[in-house]
MMTF fields as JSON, N, C-alpha, C and O atoms, coordinates in Angstrom:
{
  "mmtfVersion": "1.0.0",
  "mmtfProducer": "UNKNOWN",
  "numBonds": 487,
  "numAtoms": 488,
  "numGroups": 122,
  "numChains": 1,
  "numModels": 1,
  "chainsPerModel": [1],
  "groupsPerChain": [122],
  "chainIdList": ["A"],
  "bondAtomList": [4, 2, 8, 6, 12, 10, 16, 14, 20, 18, 24, 22, 28, 26, 32, 30, 36, 34, 40, 38, 44, 42, 48, 46, 52, 50, 56, 54, 60, 58, 64, 62, 68, 66, 72, 70, 76, 74, 80, 78, 84, 82, 88, 86, 92, 90, 96, 94, 100, 98, 104, 102, 108, 106, 112, 110, 116, 114, 120, 118, 124, 122, 128, 126, 132, 130, 136, 134, 140, 138, 144, 142, 148, 146, 152, 150, 156, 154, 160, 158, 164, 162, 168, 166, 172, 170, 176, 174, 180, 178, 184, 182, 188, 186, 192, 190, 196, 194, 200, 198, 204, 202, 208, 206, 212, 210, 216, 214, 220, 218, 224, 222, 228, 226, 232, 230, 236, 234, 240, 238, 244, 242, 248, 246, 252, 250, 256, 254, 260, 258, 264, 262, 268, 266, 272, 270, 276, 274, 280, 278, 284, 282, 288, 286, 292, 290, 296, 294, 300, 298, 304, 302, 308, 306, 312, 310, 316, 314, 320, 318, 324, 322, 328, 326, 332, 330, 336, 334, 340, 338, 344, 342, 348, 346, 352, 350, 356, 354, 360, 358, 364, 362, 368, 366, 372, 370, 376, 374, 380, 378, 384, 382, 388, 386, 392, 390, 396, 394, 400, 398, 404, 402, 408, 406, 412, 410, 416, 414, 420, 418, 424, 422, 428, 426, 432, 430, 436, 434, 440, 438, 444, 442, 448, 446, 452, 450, 456, 454, 460, 458, 464, 462, 468, 466, 472, 470, 476, 474, 480, 478, 484, 482],
  "bondOrderList": [1, 1, 1, 1, 1, 1, 1, 1, 1, 1, 1, 1, 1, 1, 1, 1, 1, 1, 1, 1, 1, 1, 1, 1, 1, 1, 1, 1, 1, 1, 1, 1, 1, 1, 1, 1, 1, 1, 1, 1, 1, 1, 1, 1, 1, 1, 1, 1, 1, 1, 1, 1, 1, 1, 1, 1, 1, 1, 1, 1, 1, 1, 1, 1, 1, 1, 1, 1, 1, 1, 1, 1, 1, 1, 1, 1, 1, 1, 1, 1, 1, 1, 1, 1, 1, 1, 1, 1, 1, 1, 1, 1, 1, 1, 1, 1, 1, 1, 1, 1, 1, 1, 1, 1, 1, 1, 1, 1, 1, 1, 1, 1, 1, 1, 1, 1, 1, 1, 1, 1, 1],
  "groupList": [{"groupName": "GLN", "atomNameList": ["N", "CA", "C", "O"], "elementList": ["N", "C", "C", "O"], "formalChargeList": [0, 0, 0, 0], "bondAtomList": [1, 0, 2, 1, 3, 2], "bondOrderList": [1, 1, 2], "singleLetterCode": "Q", "chemCompType": "L-PEPTIDE LINKING"}, {"groupName": "VAL", "atomNameList": ["N", "CA", "C", "O"], "elementList": ["N", "C", "C", "O"], "formalChargeList": [0, 0, 0, 0], "bondAtomList": [1, 0, 2, 1, 3, 2], "bondOrderList": [1, 1, 2], "singleLetterCode": "V", "chemCompType": "L-PEPTIDE LINKING"}, {"groupName": "LEU", "atomNameList": ["N", "CA", "C", "O"], "elementList": ["N", "C", "C", "O"], "formalChargeList": [0, 0, 0, 0], "bondAtomList": [1, 0, 2, 1, 3, 2], "bondOrderList": [1, 1, 2], "singleLetterCode": "L", "chemCompType": "L-PEPTIDE LINKING"}, {"groupName": "GLU", "atomNameList": ["N", "CA", "C", "O"], "elementList": ["N", "C", "C", "O"], "formalChargeList": [0, 0, 0, 0], "bondAtomList": [1, 0, 2, 1, 3, 2], "bondOrderList": [1, 1, 2], "singleLetterCode": "E", "chemCompType": "L-PEPTIDE LINKING"}, {"groupName": "SER", "atomNameList": ["N", "CA", "C", "O"], "elementList": ["N", "C", "C", "O"], "formalChargeList": [0, 0, 0, 0], "bondAtomList": [1, 0, 2, 1, 3, 2], "bondOrderList": [1, 1, 2], "singleLetterCode": "S", "chemCompType": "L-PEPTIDE LINKING"}, {"groupName": "GLY", "atomNameList": ["N", "CA", "C", "O"], "elementList": ["N", "C", "C", "O"], "formalChargeList": [0, 0, 0, 0], "bondAtomList": [1, 0, 2, 1, 3, 2], "bondOrderList": [1, 1, 2], "singleLetterCode": "G", "chemCompType": "PEPTIDE LINKING"}, {"groupName": "ALA", "atomNameList": ["N", "CA", "C", "O"], "elementList": ["N", "C", "C", "O"], "formalChargeList": [0, 0, 0, 0], "bondAtomList": [1, 0, 2, 1, 3, 2], "bondOrderList": [1, 1, 2], "singleLetterCode": "A", "chemCompType": "L-PEPTIDE LINKING"}, {"groupName": "ASP", "atomNameList": ["N", "CA", "C", "O"], "elementList": ["N", "C", "C", "O"], "formalChargeList": [0, 0, 0, 0], "bondAtomList": [1, 0, 2, 1, 3, 2], "bondOrderList": [1, 1, 2], "singleLetterCode": "D", "chemCompType": "L-PEPTIDE LINKING"}, {"groupName": "ARG", "atomNameList": ["N", "CA", "C", "O"], "elementList": ["N", "C", "C", "O"], "formalChargeList": [0, 0, 0, 0], "bondAtomList": [1, 0, 2, 1, 3, 2], "bondOrderList": [1, 1, 2], "singleLetterCode": "R", "chemCompType": "L-PEPTIDE LINKING"}, {"groupName": "CYS", "atomNameList": ["N", "CA", "C", "O"], "elementList": ["N", "C", "C", "O"], "formalChargeList": [0, 0, 0, 0], "bondAtomList": [1, 0, 2, 1, 3, 2], "bondOrderList": [1, 1, 2], "singleLetterCode": "C", "chemCompType": "L-PEPTIDE LINKING"}, {"groupName": "THR", "atomNameList": ["N", "CA", "C", "O"], "elementList": ["N", "C", "C", "O"], "formalChargeList": [0, 0, 0, 0], "bondAtomList": [1, 0, 2, 1, 3, 2], "bondOrderList": [1, 1, 2], "singleLetterCode": "T", "chemCompType": "L-PEPTIDE LINKING"}, {"groupName": "PHE", "atomNameList": ["N", "CA", "C", "O"], "elementList": ["N", "C", "C", "O"], "formalChargeList": [0, 0, 0, 0], "bondAtomList": [1, 0, 2, 1, 3, 2], "bondOrderList": [1, 1, 2], "singleLetterCode": "F", "chemCompType": "L-PEPTIDE LINKING"}, {"groupName": "TYR", "atomNameList": ["N", "CA", "C", "O"], "elementList": ["N", "C", "C", "O"], "formalChargeList": [0, 0, 0, 0], "bondAtomList": [1, 0, 2, 1, 3, 2], "bondOrderList": [1, 1, 2], "singleLetterCode": "Y", "chemCompType": "L-PEPTIDE LINKING"}, {"groupName": "MET", "atomNameList": ["N", "CA", "C", "O"], "elementList": ["N", "C", "C", "O"], "formalChargeList": [0, 0, 0, 0], "bondAtomList": [1, 0, 2, 1, 3, 2], "bondOrderList": [1, 1, 2], "singleLetterCode": "M", "chemCompType": "L-PEPTIDE LINKING"}, {"groupName": "TRP", "atomNameList": ["N", "CA", "C", "O"], "elementList": ["N", "C", "C", "O"], "formalChargeList": [0, 0, 0, 0], "bondAtomList": [1, 0, 2, 1, 3, 2], "bondOrderList": [1, 1, 2], "singleLetterCode": "W", "chemCompType": "L-PEPTIDE LINKING"}, {"groupName": "PRO", "atomNameList": ["N", "CA", "C", "O"], "elementList": ["N", "C", "C", "O"], "formalChargeList": [0, 0, 0, 0], "bondAtomList": [1, 0, 2, 1, 3, 2], "bondOrderList": [1, 1, 2], "singleLetterCode": "P", "chemCompType": "L-PEPTIDE LINKING"}, {"groupName": "LYS", "atomNameList": ["N", "CA", "C", "O"], "elementList": ["N", "C", "C", "O"], "formalChargeList": [0, 0, 0, 0], "bondAtomList": [1, 0, 2, 1, 3, 2], "bondOrderList": [1, 1, 2], "singleLetterCode": "K", "chemCompType": "L-PEPTIDE LINKING"}, {"groupName": "ILE", "atomNameList": ["N", "CA", "C", "O"], "elementList": ["N", "C", "C", "O"], "formalChargeList": [0, 0, 0, 0], "bondAtomList": [1, 0, 2, 1, 3, 2], "bondOrderList": [1, 1, 2], "singleLetterCode": "I", "chemCompType": "L-PEPTIDE LINKING"}, {"groupName": "ASN", "atomNameList": ["N", "CA", "C", "O"], "elementList": ["N", "C", "C", "O"], "formalChargeList": [0, 0, 0, 0], "bondAtomList": [1, 0, 2, 1, 3, 2], "bondOrderList": [1, 1, 2], "singleLetterCode": "N", "chemCompType": "L-PEPTIDE LINKING"}],
  "groupTypeList": [0, 1, 0, 2, 1, 3, 4, 5, 5, 5, 2, 1, 0, 6, 5, 7, 4, 2, 8, 2, 4, 9, 6, 6, 4, 5, 8, 10, 11, 4, 4, 12, 10, 13, 4, 14, 11, 8, 0, 6, 15, 5, 16, 3, 8, 3, 11, 1, 6, 5, 17, 4, 8, 4, 5, 5, 4, 17, 14, 12, 2, 7, 4, 1, 16, 5, 8, 11, 10, 17, 4, 8, 7, 18, 6, 16, 16, 10, 1, 12, 2, 0, 13, 18, 4, 1, 16, 15, 3, 7, 10, 6, 1, 12, 12, 9, 6, 6, 6, 4, 5, 5, 12, 4, 3, 6, 8, 2, 12, 3, 12, 14, 5, 0, 5, 10, 0, 1, 10, 1, 4, 4],
  "groupIdList": [1, 2, 3, 4, 5, 6, 7, 8, 9, 10, 11, 12, 13, 14, 15, 16, 17, 18, 19, 20, 21, 22, 23, 24, 25, 26, 27, 28, 29, 30, 31, 32, 33, 34, 35, 36, 37, 38, 39, 40, 41, 42, 43, 44, 45, 46, 47, 48, 49, 50, 51, 52, 53, 54, 55, 56, 57, 58, 59, 60, 61, 62, 63, 64, 65, 66, 67, 68, 69, 70, 71, 72, 73, 74, 75, 76, 77, 78, 79, 80, 81, 82, 83, 84, 85, 86, 87, 88, 89, 90, 91, 92, 93, 94, 95, 96, 97, 98, 99, 100, 101, 102, 103, 104, 105, 106, 107, 108, 109, 110, 111, 112, 113, 114, 115, 116, 117, 118, 119, 120, 121, 122],
  "secStructList": [7, 7, 7, 5, 7, 7, 5, 7, 7, 3, 3, 7, 7, 1, 1, 7, 7, 5, 7, 7, 5, 7, 7, 5, 7, 1, 6, 6, 6, 6, 1, 1, 7, 7, 7, 3, 3, 7, 7, 7, 1, 1, 1, 7, 7, 7, 7, 1, 7, 7, 7, 7, 6, 6, 1, 7, 1, 7, 7, 7, 7, 1, 1, 1, 6, 6, 6, 7, 7, 7, 3, 3, 7, 6, 6, 6, 7, 7, 3, 3, 7, 7, 5, 7, 1, 7, 7, 1, 6, 6, 7, 3, 3, 3, 3, 3, 7, 7, 7, 1, 1, 7, 7, 1, 7, 6, 6, 6, 7, 7, 1, 7, 7, 7, 7, 3, 3, 3, 3, 7, 7, 7],
  "xCoordList": [48.122, 48.38, 49.934, 51.128, 49.285, 50.223, 50.003, 48.992, 50.365, 50.213, 52.016, 53.202, 50.425, 51.649, 51.04, 49.994, 52.046, 52.059, 52.734, 53.941, 52.175, 52.166, 52.953, 52.625, 54.143, 54.146, 55.494, 56.45, 55.329, 55.872, 55.483, 55.835, 54.578, 53.587, 53.617, 54.668, 52.974, 53.084, 52.224, 51.755, 52.413, 51.997, 53.485, 54.688, 52.659, 53.825, 53.288, 52.096, 54.026, 53.758, 53.255, 53.021, 53.299, 53.006, 54.625, 55.38, 54.444, 56.438, 56.856, 57.292, 56.895, 57.835, 57.96, 56.769, 58.336, 58.779, 58.488, 58.52, 58.296, 58.033, 57.83, 56.992, 58.486, 58.254, 58.007, 58.578, 56.767, 56.209, 56.153, 55.818, 56.684, 57.18, 56.211, 55.445, 56.297, 55.338, 55.642, 54.895, 55.924, 56.462, 55.376, 54.154, 56.123, 55.661, 55.927, 57.141, 55.242, 55.592, 54.971, 54.302, 55.381, 54.776, 55.553, 56.212, 55.73, 56.775, 56.545, 57.586, 55.495, 55.585, 55.549, 55.577, 55.488, 55.622, 55.901, 55.536, 56.764, 57.369, 56.527, 56.648, 55.692, 54.041, 53.708, 52.612, 53.644, 52.25, 52.761, 53.864, 51.598, 51.115, 50.843, 49.911, 52.295, 51.692, 51.564, 52.58, 50.111, 49.958, 49.51, 48.704, 50.012, 49.445, 48.208, 48.089, 46.497, 45.894, 45.61, 46.189, 44.728, 44.308, 43.058, 43.143, 42.07, 41.613, 41.17, 41.485, 40.137, 40.641, 38.925, 38.286, 38.443, 37.589, 36.387, 36.712, 35.229, 33.943, 34.099, 33.073, 35.114, 36.194, 35.87, 35.364, 35.929, 36.219, 37.58, 38.557, 37.791, 39.955, 39.572, 38.737, 40.887, 41.494, 42.786, 43.766, 42.799, 44.452, 44.747, 44.403, 45.994, 47.524, 48.821, 49.296, 49.16, 50.433, 49.862, 49.213, 50.471, 51.054, 52.31, 53.061, 52.173, 54.416, 53.694, 52.567, 54.66, 54.161, 55.364, 56.178, 54.894, 55.821, 56.882, 57.291, 58.199, 59.523, 59.872, 60.502, 59.505, 58.757, 59.664, 60.818, 58.758, 58.65, 57.876, 58.164, 56.552, 55.745, 55.696, 56.476, 54.561, 54.614, 53.148, 53.591, 52.22, 50.781, 50.684, 51.659, 50.153, 50.003, 48.786, 48.45, 48.252, 47.027, 48.18, 49.164, 46.94, 47.286, 47.874, 48.46, 47.195, 46.913, 48.628, 49.375, 48.761, 50.49, 51.27, 52.028, 51.251, 52.184, 53.224, 52.89, 54.675, 55.556, 55.674, 56.149, 55.394, 55.825, 55.829, 56.947, 55.48, 55.069, 56.153, 55.769, 57.19, 57.574, 57.349, 57.99, 56.734, 56.517, 58.151, 58.904, 57.999, 59.079, 59.179, 58.868, 60.064, 60.102, 61.138, 62.125, 61.235, 62.517, 62.545, 63.086, 61.771, 61.893, 61.995, 61.191, 63.895, 65.017, 64.374, 64.623, 63.624, 63.911, 62.373, 62.149, 61.214, 59.779, 59.343, 58.858, 59.549, 59.019, 58.737, 59.078, 58.253, 56.954, 57.149, 56.193, 58.139, 58.051, 57.052, 56.835, 56.266, 56.079, 57.106, 57.704, 57.101, 58.143, 57.464, 57.644, 56.59, 55.654, 56.92, 57.767, 57.266, 57.757, 57.147, 56.424, 56.962, 56.326, 54.741, 54.013, 54.534, 53.511, 52.305, 52.507, 51.319, 49.937, 48.915, 48.91, 47.936, 47.091, 46.093, 45.672, 45.724, 44.809, 45.013, 44.13, 46.611, 47.046, 46.927, 47.308, 46.325, 45.793, 44.612, 43.448, 44.993, 44.166, 44.721, 45.638, 44.838, 45.272, 45.791, 45.479, 46.564, 47.488, 47.847, 48.787, 46.804, 47.344, 47.615, 47.047, 49.416, 49.245, 48.351, 47.996, 48.244, 47.81, 48.261, 48.72, 48.088, 48.507, 47.54, 46.377, 47.575, 47.382, 48.273, 49.41, 47.225, 47.848, 47.195, 46.555, 47.009, 47.427, 46.991, 46.245, 47.573, 47.48, 46.297, 45.929, 45.914, 44.201, 44.681, 45.441, 43.486, 43.826, 42.438, 42.464, 41.631, 40.609, 40.726, 41.308, 40.128, 40.748, 39.499, 39.755, 39.027, 37.987, 38.799, 37.799, 39.912, 39.75, 41.382, 42.046, 41.801, 43.167, 42.783, 41.64, 43.543, 43.831, 44.385, 43.827, 45.005, 45.627, 45.862, 46.277, 45.03, 45.981, 45.947, 45.095, 47.218, 47.404, 46.735, 45.681, 46.756, 45.691, 45.939, 44.955, 47.277, 47.095, 47.629, 47.353, 48.304, 49.377, 48.508, 47.643, 48.404, 47.917, 49.039, 50.081, 48.592, 49.682, 48.547, 47.656, 49.244, 48.147, 48.916, 49.665, 48.53, 49.564, 48.656, 47.791, 49.105, 49.563, 49.404, 49.708, 48.867, 49.099, 49.884, 49.871],
  "yCoordList": [13.437, 13.462, 14.268, 14.177, 15.036, 15.463, 14.777, 15.368, 14.105, 13.692, 14.312, 14.412, 14.708, 15.335, 14.761, 14.121, 15.169, 13.882, 14.928, 15.172, 15.276, 16.116, 14.889, 13.826, 15.837, 14.601, 15.833, 16.183, 16.168, 16.867, 17.318, 18.348, 16.426, 17.167, 16.622, 16.273, 16.663, 15.831, 17.167, 18.159, 16.171, 16.836, 17.946, 17.687, 19.367, 20.043, 21.289, 21.574, 21.977, 22.474, 24.268, 24.563, 24.789, 26.474, 27.228, 27.004, 27.968, 28.352, 27.179, 27.9, 26.742, 25.483, 25.136, 24.841, 24.965, 25.34, 23.674, 22.752, 23.467, 22.447, 22.716, 23.549, 22.112, 22.514, 21.316, 20.278, 21.549, 20.437, 20.597, 21.464, 19.24, 18.91, 18.336, 17.549, 18.952, 18.438, 17.217, 17.04, 17.078, 15.545, 15.794, 15.661, 16.168, 16.354, 15.18, 14.98, 14.178, 13.616, 14.749, 15.503, 14.904, 14.868, 15.521, 16.205, 15.609, 16.665, 18.034, 18.32, 19.038, 19.996, 20.8, 22.012, 20.458, 21.519, 22.721, 23.334, 23.156, 24.191, 25.491, 26.715, 24.629, 25.459, 25.575, 25.657, 25.79, 25.374, 26.295, 26.096, 27.848, 27.484, 26.6, 25.918, 27.05, 26.662, 26.589, 26.332, 26.856, 26.542, 25.618, 24.707, 25.842, 25.72, 25.968, 26.99, 24.615, 25.059, 24.072, 23.125, 24.761, 24.098, 23.745, 24.655, 22.915, 23.007, 21.901, 20.733, 23.075, 22.35, 21.911, 22.093, 21.184, 20.1, 21.293, 22.215, 21.328, 22.222, 23.44, 23.982, 23.824, 24.784, 24.73, 23.632, 25.915, 25.588, 25.47, 25.834, 24.85, 24.885, 26.541, 27.208, 26.599, 27.777, 28.682, 28.477, 29.022, 29.099, 30.086, 31.247, 29.081, 29.587, 30.673, 31.721, 30.084, 30.738, 29.816, 28.78, 30.783, 30.763, 30.908, 31.775, 30.001, 30.626, 31.144, 31.056, 31.535, 31.556, 30.269, 29.672, 30.27, 29.293, 29.278, 28.156, 30.519, 30.677, 31.694, 32.75, 31.304, 31.515, 33.516, 33.936, 33.957, 35.52, 36.669, 37.739, 35.56, 36.344, 35.093, 34.165, 35.501, 34.705, 35.178, 36.309, 35.198, 34.854, 34.571, 33.91, 34.762, 34.423, 35.743, 36.859, 33.836, 34.322, 35.065, 34.669, 36.797, 37.094, 37.44, 38.323, 35.908, 35.429, 34.583, 34.527, 34.253, 33.746, 34.087, 33.246, 35.905, 36.825, 36.81, 37.217, 36.418, 36.612, 35.329, 35.512, 34.304, 33.242, 32.125, 31.623, 31.781, 31.241, 31.529, 32.304, 30.672, 30.725, 29.799, 28.751, 30.077, 29.277, 29.58, 30.456, 28.6, 28.11, 26.77, 25.87, 26.804, 25.773, 25.466, 26.173, 24.635, 23.492, 23.1, 22.063, 24.191, 23.154, 21.829, 21.01, 21.888, 21.151, 19.14, 17.987, 19.605, 18.915, 17.991, 16.781, 19.552, 19.04, 18.854, 17.826, 19.778, 19.786, 21.363, 22.188, 21.8, 22.483, 22.949, 22.531, 23.689, 23.711, 24.794, 25.827, 24.407, 25.422, 25.311, 24.284, 26.121, 26.039, 27.183, 28.371, 26.771, 26.872, 27.144, 26.252, 28.512, 29.285, 29.679, 30.556, 29.431, 29.712, 29.865, 30.81, 28.852, 27.951, 28.426, 29.032, 28.144, 28.47, 27.228, 26.264, 27.096, 26.676, 26.323, 25.265, 28.159, 27.854, 27.253, 27.009, 27.097, 26.706, 25.485, 24.934, 24.71, 22.916, 22.765, 22.994, 22.364, 21.971, 20.977, 20.68, 20.192, 19.148, 20.861, 22.012, 19.976, 20.738, 20.165, 19.387, 20.728, 20.492, 21.286, 22.282, 20.2, 21.889, 20.722, 19.544, 22.343, 22.266, 23.022, 24.158, 22.162, 22.855, 24.049, 23.653, 24.965, 25.533, 26.461, 26.924, 26.527, 27.706, 28.286, 28.688, 28.617, 30.229, 30.639, 29.929, 31.863, 32.025, 33.087, 34.26, 31.239, 32.37, 31.086, 30.139, 31.978, 32.0, 30.985, 30.672, 30.645, 29.788, 28.315, 27.766, 27.624, 26.819, 25.501, 24.388, 25.831, 24.88, 25.933, 26.49, 26.377, 26.728, 25.684, 25.433, 25.24, 24.627, 23.25, 22.844, 22.525, 21.244, 20.03, 19.022, 19.901, 18.761, 19.424, 20.387, 17.595, 17.472, 16.905, 16.062, 17.365, 15.969, 15.677, 16.308, 14.687, 13.445, 14.716, 14.803, 15.672, 15.705, 16.025, 15.0, 16.705, 15.893, 16.44, 17.052, 16.448, 16.219, 17.388, 17.015, 18.558, 19.339, 20.146, 20.958, 19.245, 19.763, 20.193, 19.512, 21.392, 22.722, 21.935, 21.06, 22.454, 22.331, 23.301, 24.023, 24.173, 25.048, 25.135, 26.074],
  "zCoordList": [-38.594, -39.007, -37.879, -38.165, -36.56, -36.232, -34.374, -33.994, -33.507, -32.166, -31.548, -31.861, -29.883, -29.329, -28.278, -28.175, -27.349, -25.858, -24.697, -24.703, -24.103, -22.501, -21.248, -20.721, -21.217, -19.382, -18.706, -19.397, -17.706, -16.944, -15.952, -15.375, -15.636, -14.801, -12.619, -12.08, -12.251, -10.3, -10.089, -10.648, -8.344, -7.018, -6.69, -6.725, -6.345, -6.045, -5.139, -5.253, -4.327, -3.195, -4.235, -5.406, -3.282, -4.399, -3.493, -2.547, -4.346, -4.406, -5.546, -6.444, -5.7, -6.582, -8.052, -8.145, -9.058, -10.417, -11.049, -10.233, -12.064, -12.494, -14.193, -14.537, -15.047, -16.261, -16.619, -16.283, -17.608, -18.844, -20.349, -21.156, -20.358, -22.43, -22.782, -22.226, -24.172, -25.241, -26.75, -27.712, -26.689, -27.428, -28.802, -28.735, -29.992, -31.561, -32.516, -32.478, -33.489, -34.563, -34.949, -34.242, -36.854, -37.935, -38.5, -37.716, -39.205, -41.242, -40.471, -39.879, -40.258, -40.364, -38.838, -39.054, -37.163, -36.748, -36.406, -35.403, -37.526, -36.814, -37.932, -37.892, -38.858, -38.8, -38.466, -39.021, -37.34, -36.305, -35.268, -34.758, -34.744, -33.522, -32.006, -31.581, -31.423, -30.614, -28.933, -28.287, -28.157, -27.403, -25.981, -26.17, -24.609, -23.525, -22.953, -22.277, -23.215, -22.623, -20.683, -20.151, -20.352, -19.085, -17.921, -17.095, -17.563, -17.423, -16.045, -15.817, -15.154, -13.683, -14.03, -15.067, -12.541, -12.548, -12.321, -11.573, -12.828, -13.27, -14.23, -14.642, -14.544, -15.183, -16.335, -16.564, -17.943, -18.866, -19.514, -18.859, -21.115, -20.871, -21.436, -22.048, -20.704, -21.437, -21.669, -20.953, -22.003, -22.256, -22.188, -22.407, -21.59, -20.261, -21.315, -20.877, -22.699, -22.921, -24.506, -24.646, -25.495, -27.228, -28.139, -28.587, -28.15, -29.332, -31.087, -31.574, -31.464, -33.059, -33.273, -32.568, -34.747, -35.517, -35.464, -35.166, -35.712, -35.311, -33.737, -33.796, -32.851, -31.235, -31.961, -31.88, -32.388, -32.645, -31.525, -30.988, -31.567, -31.012, -29.563, -29.346, -28.825, -27.89, -26.95, -26.747, -26.461, -25.522, -23.814, -23.459, -23.163, -21.637, -21.483, -21.879, -19.969, -19.969, -18.469, -17.844, -18.473, -17.614, -16.009, -15.383, -15.81, -14.815, -14.758, -13.782, -15.556, -15.061, -15.99, -16.473, -16.623, -16.656, -15.82, -14.708, -15.923, -15.124, -14.267, -13.147, -14.532, -13.765, -15.073, -14.961, -15.696, -16.019, -18.397, -19.273, -18.454, -19.475, -21.106, -21.188, -21.96, -23.238, -24.206, -24.63, -24.147, -25.877, -25.954, -25.174, -27.908, -27.951, -28.647, -28.443, -29.406, -30.0, -31.342, -31.727, -32.319, -33.315, -33.838, -34.283, -33.548, -34.207, -33.097, -33.45, -31.914, -31.587, -31.734, -31.703, -31.954, -32.308, -30.769, -30.296, -30.238, -28.951, -28.497, -29.345, -27.471, -26.996, -25.286, -24.631, -24.471, -23.165, -22.636, -23.269, -21.055, -20.686, -19.028, -18.709, -18.492, -17.434, -16.38, -16.651, -15.037, -14.271, -13.85, -13.907, -13.327, -11.576, -10.883, -11.357, -9.52, -8.262, -8.284, -7.981, -8.656, -8.657, -7.668, -6.616, -8.051, -7.353, -6.834, -7.6, -5.49, -6.05, -7.011, -7.479, -7.236, -8.436, -10.048, -10.869, -10.199, -11.241, -11.35, -12.383, -10.224, -10.393, -11.377, -11.049, -12.598, -13.627, -14.347, -13.581, -15.338, -16.525, -17.66, -17.966, -17.793, -18.565, -19.975, -20.143, -21.251, -22.481, -23.468, -23.915, -24.012, -25.955, -26.648, -26.615, -27.494, -28.968, -30.095, -29.981, -31.638, -32.21, -33.38, -33.3, -34.116, -34.946, -35.826, -35.735, -36.739, -38.046, -37.963, -38.934, -36.894, -36.842, -35.236, -34.562, -34.774, -33.801, -33.3, -33.242, -32.881, -31.611, -30.476, -30.273, -29.918, -28.282, -27.724, -26.534, -28.306, -28.924, -29.005, -29.94, -27.948, -27.939, -29.196, -29.655, -29.243, -30.145, -31.617, -32.071, -32.413, -33.551, -33.285, -34.291, -32.096, -32.311, -33.16, -32.949, -34.039, -34.711, -34.18, -34.612, -33.643, -33.143, -30.961, -30.316, -30.688, -29.005, -28.11, -27.829, -27.207, -26.687, -25.874, -25.968, -24.642, -24.001, -22.495, -21.76, -22.087, -20.793, -19.857, -19.234, -19.029, -17.405, -16.661, -17.288, -15.396, -14.342, -13.352, -12.813, -13.319, -12.537, -11.613, -11.862, -9.966, -9.023, -7.635, -6.935, -7.494, -6.631, -5.005, -4.969, -4.235, -2.4, -2.134, -3.084, -0.819, 0.135, 0.893, 1.689]
}
């Protein structure tokens, strides 16, 4: 019912900025909480940021607070993750996901993109 496609990843230096985008298909995009997760090699997938249906509530992983900003444009059916002051520990595959509730657990998300690689060099 919903297809999500991430873009914007790449190789950057520590301290740089980049913006990830997640383009969604489907008729009910505005009905979903949208979130970003990431997964580094050998580690579990972790919640990074989430935003409620109309953008009124936002949640962040503690380690990205003050550096990352999640936003959404329901008219364009797109979710963004603005990443500033990136660090090597931000290196991971970043995924966008959709859920019918305000969850931070990956297992509760209904739809997933294929991911985009972000690599941060020292």
